[in-house]
Coordinates of C-alpha atoms and ligand atoms in Angstrom, one line a residue:
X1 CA 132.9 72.8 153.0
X2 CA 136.1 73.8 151.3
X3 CA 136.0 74.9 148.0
X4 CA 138.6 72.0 146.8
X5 CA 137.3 68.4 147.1
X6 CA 138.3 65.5 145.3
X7 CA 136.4 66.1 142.3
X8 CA 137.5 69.6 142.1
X9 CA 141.1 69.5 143.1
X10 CA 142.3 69.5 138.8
X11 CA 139.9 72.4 138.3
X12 CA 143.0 74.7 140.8
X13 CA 146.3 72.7 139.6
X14 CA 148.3 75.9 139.4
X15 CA 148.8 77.3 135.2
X16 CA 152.3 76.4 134.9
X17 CA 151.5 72.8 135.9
X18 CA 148.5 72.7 133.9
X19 CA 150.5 73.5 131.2
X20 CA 153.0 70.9 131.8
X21 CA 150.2 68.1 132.1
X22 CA 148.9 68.9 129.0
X23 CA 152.1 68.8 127.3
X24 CA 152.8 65.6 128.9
X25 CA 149.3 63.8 127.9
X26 CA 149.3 65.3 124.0
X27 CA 152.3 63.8 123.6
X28 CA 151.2 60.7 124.8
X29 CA 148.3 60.8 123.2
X30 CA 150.3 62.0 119.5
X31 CA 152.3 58.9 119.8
X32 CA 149.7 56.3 121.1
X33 CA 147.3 57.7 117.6
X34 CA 150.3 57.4 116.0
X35 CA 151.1 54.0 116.2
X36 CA 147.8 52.6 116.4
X37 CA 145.8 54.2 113.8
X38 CA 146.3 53.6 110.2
X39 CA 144.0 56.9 108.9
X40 CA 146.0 59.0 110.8
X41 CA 149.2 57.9 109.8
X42 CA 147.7 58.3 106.5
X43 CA 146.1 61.6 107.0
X44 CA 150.5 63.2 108.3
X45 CA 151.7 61.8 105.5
X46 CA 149.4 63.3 102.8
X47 CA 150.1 66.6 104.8
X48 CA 153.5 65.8 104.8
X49 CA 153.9 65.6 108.8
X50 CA 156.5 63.9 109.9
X51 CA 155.5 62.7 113.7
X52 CA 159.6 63.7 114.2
X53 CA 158.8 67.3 114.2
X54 CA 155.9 66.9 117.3
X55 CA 158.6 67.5 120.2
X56 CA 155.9 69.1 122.6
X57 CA 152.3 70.4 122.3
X58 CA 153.8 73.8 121.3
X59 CA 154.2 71.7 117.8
X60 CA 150.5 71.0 117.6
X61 CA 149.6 73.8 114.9
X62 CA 151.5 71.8 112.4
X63 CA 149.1 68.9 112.3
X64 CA 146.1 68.8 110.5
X65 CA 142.8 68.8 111.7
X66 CA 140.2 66.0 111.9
X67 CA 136.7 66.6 110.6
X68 CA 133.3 65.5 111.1
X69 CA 133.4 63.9 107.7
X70 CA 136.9 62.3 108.7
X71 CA 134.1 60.2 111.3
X72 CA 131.6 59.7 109.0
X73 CA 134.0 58.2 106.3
X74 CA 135.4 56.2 108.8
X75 CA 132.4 54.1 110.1
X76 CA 132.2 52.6 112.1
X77 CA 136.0 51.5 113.4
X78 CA 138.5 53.5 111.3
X79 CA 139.2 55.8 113.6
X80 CA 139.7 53.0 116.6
X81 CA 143.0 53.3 118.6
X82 CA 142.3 50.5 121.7
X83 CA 141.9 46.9 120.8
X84 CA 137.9 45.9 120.3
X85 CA 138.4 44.3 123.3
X86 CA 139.1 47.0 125.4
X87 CA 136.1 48.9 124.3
X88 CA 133.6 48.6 126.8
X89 CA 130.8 51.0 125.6
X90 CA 129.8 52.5 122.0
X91 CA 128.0 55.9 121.9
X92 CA 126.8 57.5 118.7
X93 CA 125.9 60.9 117.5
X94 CA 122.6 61.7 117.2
X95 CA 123.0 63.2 113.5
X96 CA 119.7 62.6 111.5
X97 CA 121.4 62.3 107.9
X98 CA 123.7 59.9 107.0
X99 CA 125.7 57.5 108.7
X100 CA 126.1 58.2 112.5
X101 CA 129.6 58.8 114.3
X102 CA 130.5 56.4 116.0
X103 CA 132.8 56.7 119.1
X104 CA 134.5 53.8 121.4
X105 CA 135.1 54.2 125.1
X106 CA 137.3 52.1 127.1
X107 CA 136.9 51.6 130.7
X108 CA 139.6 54.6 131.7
X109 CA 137.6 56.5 128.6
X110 CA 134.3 56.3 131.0
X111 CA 136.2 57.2 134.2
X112 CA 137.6 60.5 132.9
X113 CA 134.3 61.0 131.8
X114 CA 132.2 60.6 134.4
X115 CA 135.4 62.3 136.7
X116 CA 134.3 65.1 134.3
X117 CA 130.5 65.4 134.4
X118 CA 131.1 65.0 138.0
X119 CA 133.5 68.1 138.3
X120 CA 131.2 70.1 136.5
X121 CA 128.2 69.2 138.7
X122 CA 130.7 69.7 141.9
X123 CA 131.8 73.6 140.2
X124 CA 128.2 74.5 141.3
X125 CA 127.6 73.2 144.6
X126 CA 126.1 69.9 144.0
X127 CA 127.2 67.3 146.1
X128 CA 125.9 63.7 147.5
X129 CA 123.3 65.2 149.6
X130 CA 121.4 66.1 146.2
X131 CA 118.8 64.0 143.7
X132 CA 119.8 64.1 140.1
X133 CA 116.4 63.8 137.4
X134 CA 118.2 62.7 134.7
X135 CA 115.8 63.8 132.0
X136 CA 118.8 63.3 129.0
X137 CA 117.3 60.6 126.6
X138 CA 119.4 56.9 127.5
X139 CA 120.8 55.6 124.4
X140 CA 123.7 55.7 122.1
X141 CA 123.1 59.8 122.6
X142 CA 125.5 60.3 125.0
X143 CA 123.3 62.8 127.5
X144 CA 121.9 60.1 129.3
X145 CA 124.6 58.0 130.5
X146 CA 126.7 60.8 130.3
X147 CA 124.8 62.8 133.5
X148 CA 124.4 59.5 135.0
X149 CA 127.5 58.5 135.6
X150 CA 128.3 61.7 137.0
X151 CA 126.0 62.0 139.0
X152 CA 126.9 58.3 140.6
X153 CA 130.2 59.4 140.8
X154 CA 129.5 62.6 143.0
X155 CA 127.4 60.4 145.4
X156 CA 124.2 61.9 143.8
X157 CA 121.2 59.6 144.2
X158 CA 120.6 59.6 140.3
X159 CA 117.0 59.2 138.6
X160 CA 117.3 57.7 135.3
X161 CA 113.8 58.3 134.1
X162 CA 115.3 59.8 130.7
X163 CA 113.2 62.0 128.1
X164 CA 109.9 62.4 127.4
X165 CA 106.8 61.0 130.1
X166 CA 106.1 64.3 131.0
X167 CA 103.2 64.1 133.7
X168 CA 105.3 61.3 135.1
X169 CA 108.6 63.8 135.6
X170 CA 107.3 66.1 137.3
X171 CA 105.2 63.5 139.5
X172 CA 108.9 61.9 140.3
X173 CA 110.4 65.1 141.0
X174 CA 107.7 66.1 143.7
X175 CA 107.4 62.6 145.1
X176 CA 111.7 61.5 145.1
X177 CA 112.3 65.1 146.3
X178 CA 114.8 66.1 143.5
X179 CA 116.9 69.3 143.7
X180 CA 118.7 68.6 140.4
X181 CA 117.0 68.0 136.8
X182 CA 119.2 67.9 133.9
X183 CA 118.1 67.8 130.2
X184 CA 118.2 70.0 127.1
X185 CA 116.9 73.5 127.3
X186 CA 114.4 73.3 125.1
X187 CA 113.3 69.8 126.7
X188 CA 112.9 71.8 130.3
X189 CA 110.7 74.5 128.4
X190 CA 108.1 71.8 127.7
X191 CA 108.6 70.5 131.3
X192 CA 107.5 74.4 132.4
X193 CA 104.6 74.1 130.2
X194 CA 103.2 71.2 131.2
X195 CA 103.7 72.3 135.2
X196 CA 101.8 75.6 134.2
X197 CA 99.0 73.3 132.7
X198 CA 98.6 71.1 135.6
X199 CA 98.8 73.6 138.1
X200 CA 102.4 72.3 139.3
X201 CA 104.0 74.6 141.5
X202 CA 108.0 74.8 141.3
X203 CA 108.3 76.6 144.2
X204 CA 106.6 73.6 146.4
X205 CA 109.9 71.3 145.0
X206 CA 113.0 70.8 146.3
X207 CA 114.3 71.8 143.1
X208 CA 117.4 74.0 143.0
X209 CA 119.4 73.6 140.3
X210 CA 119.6 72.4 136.2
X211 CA 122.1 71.2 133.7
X212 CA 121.2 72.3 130.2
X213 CA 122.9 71.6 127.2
X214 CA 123.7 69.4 124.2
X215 CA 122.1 72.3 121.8
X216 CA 122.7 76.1 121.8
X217 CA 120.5 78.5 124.3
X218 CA 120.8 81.8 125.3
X219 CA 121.3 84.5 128.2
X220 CA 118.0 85.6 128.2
X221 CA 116.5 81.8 128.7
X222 CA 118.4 81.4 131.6
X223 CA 116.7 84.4 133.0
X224 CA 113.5 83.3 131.6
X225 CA 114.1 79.9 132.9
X226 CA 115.0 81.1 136.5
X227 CA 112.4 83.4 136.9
X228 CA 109.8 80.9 136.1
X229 CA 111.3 78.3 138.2
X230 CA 113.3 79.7 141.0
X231 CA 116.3 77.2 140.1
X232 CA 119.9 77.9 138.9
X233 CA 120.1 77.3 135.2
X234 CA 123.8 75.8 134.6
X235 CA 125.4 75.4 131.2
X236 CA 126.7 71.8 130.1
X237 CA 128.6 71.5 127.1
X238 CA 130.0 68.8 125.6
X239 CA 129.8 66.5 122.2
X240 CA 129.7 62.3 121.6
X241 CA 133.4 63.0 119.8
X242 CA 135.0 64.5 122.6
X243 CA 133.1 62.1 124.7
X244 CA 130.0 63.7 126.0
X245 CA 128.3 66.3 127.8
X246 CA 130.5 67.2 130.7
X247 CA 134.0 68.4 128.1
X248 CA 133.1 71.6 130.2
X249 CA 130.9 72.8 132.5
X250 CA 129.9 76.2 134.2
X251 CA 130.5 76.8 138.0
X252 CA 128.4 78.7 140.6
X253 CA 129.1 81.8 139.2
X254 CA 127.7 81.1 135.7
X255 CA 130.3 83.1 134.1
X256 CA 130.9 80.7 131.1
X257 CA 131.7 77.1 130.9
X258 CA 135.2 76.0 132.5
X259 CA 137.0 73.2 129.5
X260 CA 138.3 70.8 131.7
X261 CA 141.7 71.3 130.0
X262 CA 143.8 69.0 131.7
X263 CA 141.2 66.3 129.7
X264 CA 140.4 67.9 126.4
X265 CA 142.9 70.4 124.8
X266 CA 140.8 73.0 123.6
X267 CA 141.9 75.7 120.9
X268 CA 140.0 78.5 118.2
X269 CA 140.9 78.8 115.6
X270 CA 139.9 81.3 112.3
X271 CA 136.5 80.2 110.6
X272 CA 138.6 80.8 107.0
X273 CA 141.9 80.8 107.3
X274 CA 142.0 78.2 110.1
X275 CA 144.9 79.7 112.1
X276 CA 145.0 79.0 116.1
X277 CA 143.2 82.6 117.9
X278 CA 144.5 84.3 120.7
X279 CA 142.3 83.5 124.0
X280 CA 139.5 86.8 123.6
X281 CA 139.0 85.9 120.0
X282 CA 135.6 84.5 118.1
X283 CA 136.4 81.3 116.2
X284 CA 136.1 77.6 115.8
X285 CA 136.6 75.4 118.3
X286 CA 139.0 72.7 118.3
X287 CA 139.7 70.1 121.1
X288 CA 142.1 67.4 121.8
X289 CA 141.8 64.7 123.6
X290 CA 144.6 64.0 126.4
X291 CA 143.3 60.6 128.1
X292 CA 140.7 59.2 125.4
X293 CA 142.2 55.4 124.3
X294 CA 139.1 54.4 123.0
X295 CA 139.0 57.1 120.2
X296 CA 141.4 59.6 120.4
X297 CA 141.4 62.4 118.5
X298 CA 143.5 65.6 117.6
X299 CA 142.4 68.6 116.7
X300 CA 139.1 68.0 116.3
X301 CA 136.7 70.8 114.6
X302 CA 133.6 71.0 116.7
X303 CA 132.4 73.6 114.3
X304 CA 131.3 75.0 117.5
X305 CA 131.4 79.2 117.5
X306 CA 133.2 80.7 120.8
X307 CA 135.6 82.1 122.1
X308 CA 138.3 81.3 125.1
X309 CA 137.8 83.7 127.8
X310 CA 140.6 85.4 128.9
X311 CA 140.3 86.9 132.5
X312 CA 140.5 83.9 135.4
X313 CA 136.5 83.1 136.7
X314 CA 135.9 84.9 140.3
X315 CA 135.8 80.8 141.6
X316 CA 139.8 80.8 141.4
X317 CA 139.1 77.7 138.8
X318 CA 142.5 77.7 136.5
X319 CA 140.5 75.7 133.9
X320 CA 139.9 78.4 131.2
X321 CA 136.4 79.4 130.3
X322 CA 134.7 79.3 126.7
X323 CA 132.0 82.0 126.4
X324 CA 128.2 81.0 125.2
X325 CA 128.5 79.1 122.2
X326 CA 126.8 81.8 119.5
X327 CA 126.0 79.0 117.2
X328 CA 127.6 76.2 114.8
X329 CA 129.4 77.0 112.0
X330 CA 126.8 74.8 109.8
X331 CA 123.3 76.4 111.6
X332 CA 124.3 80.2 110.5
X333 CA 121.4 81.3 108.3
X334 CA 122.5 83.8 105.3
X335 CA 119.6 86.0 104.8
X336 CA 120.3 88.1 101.7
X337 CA 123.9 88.0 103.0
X338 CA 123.4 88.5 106.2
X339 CA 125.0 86.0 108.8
X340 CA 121.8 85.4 111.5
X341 CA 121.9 83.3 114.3
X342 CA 118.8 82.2 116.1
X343 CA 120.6 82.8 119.4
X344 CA 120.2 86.4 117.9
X345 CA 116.4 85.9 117.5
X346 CA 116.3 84.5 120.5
X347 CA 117.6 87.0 123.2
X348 CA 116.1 89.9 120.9
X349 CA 112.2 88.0 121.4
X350 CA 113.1 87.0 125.0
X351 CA 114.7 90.9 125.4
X352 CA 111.0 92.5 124.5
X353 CA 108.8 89.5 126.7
X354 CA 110.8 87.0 128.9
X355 CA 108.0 84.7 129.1
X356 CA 107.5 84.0 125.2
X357 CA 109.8 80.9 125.4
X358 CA 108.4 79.4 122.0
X359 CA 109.1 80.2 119.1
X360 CA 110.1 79.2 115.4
X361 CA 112.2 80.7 112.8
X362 CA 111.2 80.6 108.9
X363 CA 112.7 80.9 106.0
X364 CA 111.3 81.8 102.4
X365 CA 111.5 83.0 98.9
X366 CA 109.2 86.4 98.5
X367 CA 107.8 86.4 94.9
X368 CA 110.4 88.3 93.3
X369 CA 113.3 85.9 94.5
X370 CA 114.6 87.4 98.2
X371 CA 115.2 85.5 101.1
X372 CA 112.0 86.2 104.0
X373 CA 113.3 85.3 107.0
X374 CA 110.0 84.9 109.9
X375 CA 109.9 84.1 113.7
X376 CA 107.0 82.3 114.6
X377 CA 106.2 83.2 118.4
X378 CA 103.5 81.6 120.1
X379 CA 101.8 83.2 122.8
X380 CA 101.6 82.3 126.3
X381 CA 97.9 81.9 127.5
X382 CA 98.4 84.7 129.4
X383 CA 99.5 87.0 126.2
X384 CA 96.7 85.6 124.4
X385 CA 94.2 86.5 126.7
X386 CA 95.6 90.0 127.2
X387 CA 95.7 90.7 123.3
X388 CA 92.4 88.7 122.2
X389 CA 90.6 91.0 119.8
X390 CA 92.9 94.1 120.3
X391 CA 94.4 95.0 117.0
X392 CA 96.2 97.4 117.6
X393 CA 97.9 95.7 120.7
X394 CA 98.6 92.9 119.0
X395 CA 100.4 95.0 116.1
X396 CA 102.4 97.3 118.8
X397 CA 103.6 94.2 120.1
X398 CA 104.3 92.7 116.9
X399 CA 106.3 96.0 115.9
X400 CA 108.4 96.0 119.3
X401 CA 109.7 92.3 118.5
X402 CA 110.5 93.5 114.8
X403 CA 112.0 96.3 116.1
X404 CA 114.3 94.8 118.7
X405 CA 115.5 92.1 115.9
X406 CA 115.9 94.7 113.3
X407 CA 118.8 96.8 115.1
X408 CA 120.2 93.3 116.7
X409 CA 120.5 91.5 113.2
X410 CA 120.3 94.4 110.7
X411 CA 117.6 93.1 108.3
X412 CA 113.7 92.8 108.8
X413 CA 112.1 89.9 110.5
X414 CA 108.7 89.0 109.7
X415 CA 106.8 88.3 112.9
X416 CA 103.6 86.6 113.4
X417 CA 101.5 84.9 116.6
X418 CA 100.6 81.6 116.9
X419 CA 98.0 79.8 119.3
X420 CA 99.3 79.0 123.1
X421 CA 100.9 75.0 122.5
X422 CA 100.5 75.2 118.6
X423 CA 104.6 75.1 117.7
X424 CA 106.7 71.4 118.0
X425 CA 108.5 70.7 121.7
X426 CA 111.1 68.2 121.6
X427 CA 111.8 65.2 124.7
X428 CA 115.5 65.9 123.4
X429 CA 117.2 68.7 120.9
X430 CA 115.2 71.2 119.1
X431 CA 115.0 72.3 115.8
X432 CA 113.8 75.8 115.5
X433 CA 114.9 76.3 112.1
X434 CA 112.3 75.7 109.4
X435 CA 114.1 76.1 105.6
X436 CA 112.1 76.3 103.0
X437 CA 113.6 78.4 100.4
X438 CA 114.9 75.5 98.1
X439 CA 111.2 74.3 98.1
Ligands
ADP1 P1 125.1 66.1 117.2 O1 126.3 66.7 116.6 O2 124.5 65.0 116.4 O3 124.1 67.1 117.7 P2 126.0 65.6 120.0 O4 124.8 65.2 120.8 O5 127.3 65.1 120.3 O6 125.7 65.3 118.5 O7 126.0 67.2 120.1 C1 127.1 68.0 120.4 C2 126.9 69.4 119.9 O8 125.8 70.0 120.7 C3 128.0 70.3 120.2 O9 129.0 70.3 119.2 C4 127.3 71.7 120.2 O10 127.0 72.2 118.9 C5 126.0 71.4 120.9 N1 126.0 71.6 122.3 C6 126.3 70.8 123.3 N2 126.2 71.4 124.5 C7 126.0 72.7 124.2 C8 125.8 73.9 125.0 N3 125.9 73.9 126.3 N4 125.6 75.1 124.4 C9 125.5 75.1 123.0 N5 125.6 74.1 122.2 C10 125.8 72.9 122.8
ZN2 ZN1 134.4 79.6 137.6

């Protein structure tokens, strides 16, 4: 098959063309906010933009950005830019405090969408031949429907059995003959566990491939990931305010997720000063949306840590990369002033043992006042077995994992074991992070 098809023709539109698209569609999209959403109008004029001086997207760092908060205090409609009418789906973000974001998608808002997801799933060789698990939860998260329509829209014969029911997933996959599963990282760790339990053997599966995203994972749980399953692990990335998962996707070479830029805008920009980055550089990232009428938005912080890669992916692909998110701006833990991420914690534990996929980070107040910072890990049964009653192996082992984190973060990390299936899994996103130093 050739490497362009229909759903991967944008992915090669030549740079200067690119270019000229997105130039076209921001200013399309500047005026059609413009003149259809009161906030915004609002939000130029308090900055003192005049929507004169936005001749061509090369104008676009003169316009304030839009925030999370912007969303929030908006509920649910402000931030509409189609008629109600036109809307023909609501999705929501997930966020547990608060009022939910609310976003509106009009029926061109679900085609680029799905166009999107389906892109992304086409960038690593799936096609109609192939049988999508959709293990996303269904719902006003936007994972669900978001793989789903993708997967329709490649041809896929999609599952929609959505999170959670375990024992009945990987029944289904064994019985329908799936070669794709997609679902959050953490969601397919519990999926291994419960195989390893039952005796379920991967490698009897039609299995090939997985989507995981919608919360931050790491190099190393790939590898862990593959090795246990013999399937490609694929990054998705995405959020409900952009649209969904599916804003980018890796390809086959897993070198980074491609933005699908001729859709969403993307730009960093400098965590303090908020000045646009050179492609290479670490900082915020901040899309715009070039097609969305439902809910448009410009320059959106995701509060999502990367950076834009600069040399072209090996797949010819002219869609510029992003590398692994490192983290959100808002889950960066300050351990006596140290900036930690648990990505950190993550590839160091999965560096020392690939296999201890479960793990829990917590944070305290010693007696005199300092910040403990402690990674729960628990052991495989395996690991457990091996260190039952050994002292000293279990201390050589707990030294190595200290060790490793120590030189990757720069400050001491309490470690301690925990029985085989004694931490939380999650159907959906995990939280790892346990504070409890204002307690
Ligand atoms: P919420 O903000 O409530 O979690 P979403 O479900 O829209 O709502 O989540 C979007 C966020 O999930 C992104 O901004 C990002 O932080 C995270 N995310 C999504 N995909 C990935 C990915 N592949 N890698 C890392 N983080 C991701
Ligand atoms: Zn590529």
């Amino acid at each position: 098959m050739s490497q362009y098809t229909m759903t991967s023709a944008p992915d090669y539109i030549p740079v200067k063309m690119l270019r000229e698209i997105q130039n076209e569609r921001f200013m399309e999209t500047f005026r059609y906010v413009y003149a259809n959403v009161q906030w915004y109008r609002d939000l130029l004029e308090e900055h003192n933009v005049s929507p004169d001086s936005i001749k061509s997207i090369a104008d676009i760092s003169k316009l304030p950005f839009v925030k999370k908060t912007d969303l929030r205090d908006t509920y649910p409609f402000g931030m509409f830019a189609a008629p109600r009418n036109e809307i023909v789906r609501y999705h929501a973000s997930s966020g547990t405090t608060g009022k939910p974001i609310v976003m509106g998608y009009t029926r061109g808002d679900l085609e680029v969408w799905n166009a999107s997801v389906a892109r992304g799933l086409a960038a690593c060789g799936i096609n109609d031949t192939d049988v999508l698990q959709n293990a996303y939860g269904y719902g006003l998260f936007t994972g669900g429907l978001g793989l789903h329509g993708g997967g329709e829209k490649l041809g896929c014969s999609v599952v929609p059995i959505s999170g959670g029911n375990t024992e009945r997933q990987l029944m289904l996959m064994r019985d329908f003959g799936a070669t794709v599963v997609s679902c959050t990282p953490s969601y397919f760790l519990h999926l291994i566990d419960h195989a390893k339990k039952i005796g379920f053997d991967w490698k009897e599966t039609k299995m090939r491939a997985g989507f995981f995203g919608a919360e931050p994972w790491t190099e190393e749980m790939r590898r862990s990931i593959e090795a246990e399953t013999g399937i490609k692990a694929y990054d998705i990335y995405g959020l409900t305010e952009i649209s969904g998962p599916g804003v980018g996707c890796e390809c086959a070479c897993q070198a980074g997720v491609h933005i699908f830029e001729d859709n969403f805008y993307p730009e960093i920009v400098d965590t303090e000063t908020l000045e646009p980055l050179p492609d290479g550089e670490i900082g915020e990232l901040v899309f715009t949306t070039l097609c969305k009428r439902g809910t448009p938005l410009i320059r959106y912080r995701t509060r999502d840590i990367t950076s834009i890669v600069v040399e072209q992916c090996a797949c010819g692909r002219t869609v510029r990369r992003i590398s692994r998110i490192s983290h959100r701006s808002d889950d960066m833990m300050i351990i006596r002033g140290v900036n930690v991420f648990p990505g950190q914690i993550e590839a160091s534990l999965l560096a020392v043992d690939p296999t201890l996929i479960h793990y829990q980070i917590v944070l305290s107040k010693n007696a005199t006042g300092l910040d403990v910072i402690e990674t729960r890990v628990e052991l495989s049964a395996e690991k457990f077995a091996e260190l039952a009653d050994n002292v000293a192996a279990v201390e050589a082992f707990k030294r190595a994992i200290g060790e490793k984190m120590q030189r990757t973060i720069g400050i001491n990390v309490k470690i301690s074991f925990v029985e085989p299936n004694s931490l939380p899994r999650s159907e959906g996103k995990l939280n790892r992070v346990v504070d409890n130093r204002n307690k």
